[in-house]
mmCIF file with all atom_site columns, C-alpha atoms in Angstrom:
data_model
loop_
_atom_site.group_PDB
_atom_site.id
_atom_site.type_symbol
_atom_site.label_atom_id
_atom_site.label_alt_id
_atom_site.label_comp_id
_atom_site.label_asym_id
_atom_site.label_entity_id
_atom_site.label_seq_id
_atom_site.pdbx_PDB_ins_code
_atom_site.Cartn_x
_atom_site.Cartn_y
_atom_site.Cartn_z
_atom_site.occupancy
_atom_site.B_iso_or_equiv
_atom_site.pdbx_formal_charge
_atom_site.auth_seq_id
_atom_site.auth_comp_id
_atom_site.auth_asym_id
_atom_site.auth_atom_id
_atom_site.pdbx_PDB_model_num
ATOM 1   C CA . UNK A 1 1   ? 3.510  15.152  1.936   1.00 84.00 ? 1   UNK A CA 1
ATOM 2   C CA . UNK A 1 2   ? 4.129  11.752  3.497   1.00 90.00 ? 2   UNK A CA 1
ATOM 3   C CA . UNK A 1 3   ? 6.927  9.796   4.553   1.00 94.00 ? 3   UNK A CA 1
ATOM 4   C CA . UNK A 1 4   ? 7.174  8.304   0.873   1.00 95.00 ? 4   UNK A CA 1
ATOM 5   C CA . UNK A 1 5   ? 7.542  11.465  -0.790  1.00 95.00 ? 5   UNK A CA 1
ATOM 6   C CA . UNK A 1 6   ? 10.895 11.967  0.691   1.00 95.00 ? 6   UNK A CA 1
ATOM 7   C CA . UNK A 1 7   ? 13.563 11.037  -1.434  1.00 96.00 ? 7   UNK A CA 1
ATOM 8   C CA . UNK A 1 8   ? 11.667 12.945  -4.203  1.00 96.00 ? 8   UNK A CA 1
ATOM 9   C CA . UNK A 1 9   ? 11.804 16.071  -2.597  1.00 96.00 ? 9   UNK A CA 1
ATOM 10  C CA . UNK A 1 10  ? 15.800 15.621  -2.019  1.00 97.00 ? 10  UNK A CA 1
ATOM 11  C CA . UNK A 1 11  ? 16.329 14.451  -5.339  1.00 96.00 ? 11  UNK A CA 1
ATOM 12  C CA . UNK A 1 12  ? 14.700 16.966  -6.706  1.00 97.00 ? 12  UNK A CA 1
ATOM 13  C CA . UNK A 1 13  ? 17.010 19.339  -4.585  1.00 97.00 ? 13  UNK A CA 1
ATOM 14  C CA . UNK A 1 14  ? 20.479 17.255  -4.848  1.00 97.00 ? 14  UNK A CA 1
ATOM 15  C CA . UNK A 1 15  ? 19.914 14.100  -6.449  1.00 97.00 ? 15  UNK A CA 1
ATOM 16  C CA . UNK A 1 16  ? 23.674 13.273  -5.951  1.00 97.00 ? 16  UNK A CA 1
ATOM 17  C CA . UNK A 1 17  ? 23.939 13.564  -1.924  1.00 97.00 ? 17  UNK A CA 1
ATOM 18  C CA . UNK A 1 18  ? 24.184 10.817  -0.186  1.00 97.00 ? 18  UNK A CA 1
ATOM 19  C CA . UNK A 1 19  ? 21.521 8.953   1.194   1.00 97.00 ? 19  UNK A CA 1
ATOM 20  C CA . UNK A 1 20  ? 21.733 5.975   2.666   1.00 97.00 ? 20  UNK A CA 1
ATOM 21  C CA . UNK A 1 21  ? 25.353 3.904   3.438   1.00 96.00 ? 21  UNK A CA 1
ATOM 22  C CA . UNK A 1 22  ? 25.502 0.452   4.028   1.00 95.00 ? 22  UNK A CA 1
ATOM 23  C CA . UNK A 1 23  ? 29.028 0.120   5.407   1.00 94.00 ? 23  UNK A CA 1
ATOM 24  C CA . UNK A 1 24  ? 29.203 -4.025  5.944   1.00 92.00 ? 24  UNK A CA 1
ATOM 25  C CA . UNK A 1 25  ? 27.669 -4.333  2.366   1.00 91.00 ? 25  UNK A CA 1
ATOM 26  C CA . UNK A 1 26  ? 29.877 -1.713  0.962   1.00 93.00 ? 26  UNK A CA 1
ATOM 27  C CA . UNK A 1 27  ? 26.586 0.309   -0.656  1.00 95.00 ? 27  UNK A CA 1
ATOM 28  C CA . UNK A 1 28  ? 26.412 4.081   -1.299  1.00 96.00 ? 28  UNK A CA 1
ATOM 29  C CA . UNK A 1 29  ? 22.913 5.155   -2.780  1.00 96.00 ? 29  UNK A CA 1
ATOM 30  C CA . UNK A 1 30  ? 22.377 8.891   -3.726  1.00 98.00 ? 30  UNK A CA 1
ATOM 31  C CA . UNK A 1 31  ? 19.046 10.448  -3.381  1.00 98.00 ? 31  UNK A CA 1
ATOM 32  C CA . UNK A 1 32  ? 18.382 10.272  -7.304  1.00 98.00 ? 32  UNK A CA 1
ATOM 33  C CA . UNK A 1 33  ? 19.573 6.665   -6.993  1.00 98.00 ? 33  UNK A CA 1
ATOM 34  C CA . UNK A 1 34  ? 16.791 6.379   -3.709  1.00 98.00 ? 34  UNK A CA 1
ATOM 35  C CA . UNK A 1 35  ? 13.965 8.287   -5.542  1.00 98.00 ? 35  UNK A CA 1
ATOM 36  C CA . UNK A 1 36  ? 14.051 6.004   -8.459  1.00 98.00 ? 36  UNK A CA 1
ATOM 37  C CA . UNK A 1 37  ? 13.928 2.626   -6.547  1.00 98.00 ? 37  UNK A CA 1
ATOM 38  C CA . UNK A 1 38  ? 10.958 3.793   -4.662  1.00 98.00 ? 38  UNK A CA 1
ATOM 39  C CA . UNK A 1 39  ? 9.632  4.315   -7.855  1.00 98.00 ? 39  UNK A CA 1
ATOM 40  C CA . UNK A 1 40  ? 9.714  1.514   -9.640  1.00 98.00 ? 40  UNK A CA 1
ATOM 41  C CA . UNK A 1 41  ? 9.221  -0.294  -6.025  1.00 98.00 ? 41  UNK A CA 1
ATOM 42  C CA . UNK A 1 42  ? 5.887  1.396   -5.471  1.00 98.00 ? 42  UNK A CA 1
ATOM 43  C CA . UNK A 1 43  ? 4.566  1.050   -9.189  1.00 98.00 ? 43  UNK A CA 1
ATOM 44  C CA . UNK A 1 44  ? 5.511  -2.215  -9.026  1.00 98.00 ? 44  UNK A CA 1
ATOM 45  C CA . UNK A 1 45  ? 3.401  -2.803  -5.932  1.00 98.00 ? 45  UNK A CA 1
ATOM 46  C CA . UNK A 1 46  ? 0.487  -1.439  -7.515  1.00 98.00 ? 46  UNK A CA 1
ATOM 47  C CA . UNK A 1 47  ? 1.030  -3.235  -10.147 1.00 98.00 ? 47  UNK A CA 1
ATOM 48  C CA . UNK A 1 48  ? 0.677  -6.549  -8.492  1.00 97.00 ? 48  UNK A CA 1
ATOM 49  C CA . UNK A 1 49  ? -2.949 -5.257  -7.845  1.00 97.00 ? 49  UNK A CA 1
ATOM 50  C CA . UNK A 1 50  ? -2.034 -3.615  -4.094  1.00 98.00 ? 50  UNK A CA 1
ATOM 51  C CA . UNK A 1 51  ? -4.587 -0.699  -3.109  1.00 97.00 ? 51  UNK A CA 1
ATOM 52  C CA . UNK A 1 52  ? -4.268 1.922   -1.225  1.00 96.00 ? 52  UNK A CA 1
ATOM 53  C CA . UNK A 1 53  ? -4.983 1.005   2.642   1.00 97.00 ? 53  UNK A CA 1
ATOM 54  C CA . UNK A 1 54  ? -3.431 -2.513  2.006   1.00 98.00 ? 54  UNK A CA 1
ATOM 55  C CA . UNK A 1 55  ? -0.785 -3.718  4.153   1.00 97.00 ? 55  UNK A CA 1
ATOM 56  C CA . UNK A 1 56  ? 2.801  -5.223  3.021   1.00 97.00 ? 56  UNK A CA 1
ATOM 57  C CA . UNK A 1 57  ? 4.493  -7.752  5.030   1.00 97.00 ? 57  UNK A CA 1
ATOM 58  C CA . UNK A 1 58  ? 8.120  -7.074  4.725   1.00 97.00 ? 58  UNK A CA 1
ATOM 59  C CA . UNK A 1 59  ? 10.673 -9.168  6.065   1.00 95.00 ? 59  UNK A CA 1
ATOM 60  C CA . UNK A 1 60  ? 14.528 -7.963  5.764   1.00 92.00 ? 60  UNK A CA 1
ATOM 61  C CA . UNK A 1 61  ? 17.824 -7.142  6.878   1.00 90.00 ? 61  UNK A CA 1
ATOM 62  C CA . UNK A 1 62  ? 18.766 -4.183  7.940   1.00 88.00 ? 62  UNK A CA 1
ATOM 63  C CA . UNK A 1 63  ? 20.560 -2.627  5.357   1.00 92.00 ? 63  UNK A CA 1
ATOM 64  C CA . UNK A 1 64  ? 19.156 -0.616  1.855   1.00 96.00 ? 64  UNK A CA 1
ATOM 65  C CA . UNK A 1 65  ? 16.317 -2.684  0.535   1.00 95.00 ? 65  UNK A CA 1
ATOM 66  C CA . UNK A 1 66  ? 14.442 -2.278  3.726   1.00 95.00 ? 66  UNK A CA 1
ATOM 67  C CA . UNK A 1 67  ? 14.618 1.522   3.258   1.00 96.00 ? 67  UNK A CA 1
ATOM 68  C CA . UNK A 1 68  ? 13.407 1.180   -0.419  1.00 97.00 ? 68  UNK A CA 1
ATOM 69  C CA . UNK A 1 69  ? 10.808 -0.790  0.171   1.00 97.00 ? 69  UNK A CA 1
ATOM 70  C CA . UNK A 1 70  ? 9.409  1.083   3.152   1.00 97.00 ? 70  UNK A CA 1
ATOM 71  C CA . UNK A 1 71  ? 9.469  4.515   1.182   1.00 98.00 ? 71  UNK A CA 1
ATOM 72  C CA . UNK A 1 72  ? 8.218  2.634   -1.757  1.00 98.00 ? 72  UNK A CA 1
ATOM 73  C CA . UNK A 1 73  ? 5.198  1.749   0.326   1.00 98.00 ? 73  UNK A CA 1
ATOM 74  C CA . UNK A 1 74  ? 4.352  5.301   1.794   1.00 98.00 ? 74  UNK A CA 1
ATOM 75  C CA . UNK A 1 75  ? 4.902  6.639   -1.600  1.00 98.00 ? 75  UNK A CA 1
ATOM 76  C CA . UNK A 1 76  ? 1.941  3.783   -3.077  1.00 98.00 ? 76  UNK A CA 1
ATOM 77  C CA . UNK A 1 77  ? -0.056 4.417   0.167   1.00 98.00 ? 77  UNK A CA 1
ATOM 78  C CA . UNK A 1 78  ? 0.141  0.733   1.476   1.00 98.00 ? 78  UNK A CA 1
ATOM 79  C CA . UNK A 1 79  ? 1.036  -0.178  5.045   1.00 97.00 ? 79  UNK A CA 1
ATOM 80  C CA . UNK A 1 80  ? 4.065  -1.747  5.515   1.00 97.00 ? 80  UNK A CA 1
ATOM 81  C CA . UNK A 1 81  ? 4.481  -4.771  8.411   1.00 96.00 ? 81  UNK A CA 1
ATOM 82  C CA . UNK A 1 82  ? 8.069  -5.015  9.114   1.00 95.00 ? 82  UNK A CA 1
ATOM 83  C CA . UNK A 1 83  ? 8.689  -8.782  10.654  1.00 96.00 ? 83  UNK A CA 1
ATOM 84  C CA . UNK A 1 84  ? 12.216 -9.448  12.134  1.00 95.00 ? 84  UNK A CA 1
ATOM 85  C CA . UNK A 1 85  ? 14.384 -11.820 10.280  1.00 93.00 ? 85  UNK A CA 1
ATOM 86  C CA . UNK A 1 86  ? 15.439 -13.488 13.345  1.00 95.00 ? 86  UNK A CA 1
ATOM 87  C CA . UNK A 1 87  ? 12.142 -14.425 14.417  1.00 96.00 ? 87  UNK A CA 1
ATOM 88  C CA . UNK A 1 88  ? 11.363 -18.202 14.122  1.00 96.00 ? 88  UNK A CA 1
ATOM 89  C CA . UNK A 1 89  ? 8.540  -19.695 11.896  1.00 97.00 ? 89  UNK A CA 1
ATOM 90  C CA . UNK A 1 90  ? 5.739  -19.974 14.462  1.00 97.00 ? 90  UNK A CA 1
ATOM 91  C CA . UNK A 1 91  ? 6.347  -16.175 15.221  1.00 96.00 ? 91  UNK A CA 1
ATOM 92  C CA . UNK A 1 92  ? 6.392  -15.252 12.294  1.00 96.00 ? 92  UNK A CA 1
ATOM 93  C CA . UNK A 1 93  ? 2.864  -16.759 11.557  1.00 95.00 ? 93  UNK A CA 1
ATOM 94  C CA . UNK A 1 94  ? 1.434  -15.444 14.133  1.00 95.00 ? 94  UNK A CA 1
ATOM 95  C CA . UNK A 1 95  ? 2.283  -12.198 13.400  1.00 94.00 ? 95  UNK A CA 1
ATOM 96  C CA . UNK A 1 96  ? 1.359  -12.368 10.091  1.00 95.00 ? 96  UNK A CA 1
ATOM 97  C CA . UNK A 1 97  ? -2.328 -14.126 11.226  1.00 94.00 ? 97  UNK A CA 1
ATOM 98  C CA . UNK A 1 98  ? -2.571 -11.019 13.364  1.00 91.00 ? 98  UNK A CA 1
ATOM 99  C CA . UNK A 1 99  ? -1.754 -8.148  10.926  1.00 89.00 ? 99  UNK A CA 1
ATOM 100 C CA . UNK A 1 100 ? -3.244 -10.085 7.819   1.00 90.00 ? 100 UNK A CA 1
ATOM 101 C CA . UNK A 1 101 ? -1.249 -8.598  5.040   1.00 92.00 ? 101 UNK A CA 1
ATOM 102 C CA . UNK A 1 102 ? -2.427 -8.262  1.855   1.00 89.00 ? 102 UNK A CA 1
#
C-alpha cells in the first residue's frame, strides 16, 4: 500500500465521510468523491504516456486539486515535484532544470 492507495481504502470503508474541506473555496469532497478523481487523474496520467518512475511537475494552490493530483500520482507510481505558486519565473526554471520532470 502506498500513499495513493488511500482514498480507496476509505472509500471503500465510508465513501461518504468527509475528506478534504476547502473552507475559502467553499468545497466539501467525500472520500468516494476523492477516490474517483484520483482515478481518472492517475489514468489520465498514464494515458498521456507517463511511466512509472517519471516525475510530475505540479504547480498549485493550496486547496483540493493539489491533493488530487498528488494521490493521483502515488496511485500511477509517478513522482510528483510540487513548485510554489509564488515563486517567480527564473525560480521556477531552475527548479524545474534541476528535477527534470517528465
Amino acid at each position: 500500500m502506498n500513499i495513493g492507495d488511500i482514498p480507496a481504502k476509505w472509500a471503500n470503508l465510508d465513501a461518504s465521510r468527509p475528506a478534504l474541506v476547502d473552507i475559502p473555496a467553499g468545497r466539501r469532497l467525500s472520500f468516494g468523491e476523492l477516490e474517483q478523481a484520483v482515478r481518472r487523474l492517475a489514468n489520465g496520467l498514464l494515458g498521456l504516456g507517463l511511466a512509472k518512475g517519471d516525475r510530475v511537475a505540479v504547480l498549485a494552490k493550496n486547496g483540493i486539486e493539489y491533493f488530487e493530483v498528488y494521490y493521483a500520482c502515488a496511485r500511477a507510481g509517478l513522482i510528483a515535484q510540487p513548485l510554489n505558486w509564488r515563486l517567480g519565473v527564473p525560480e521556477l526554471a531552475r527548479i524545474l532544470e534541476n528535477g527534470e520532470p517528465s
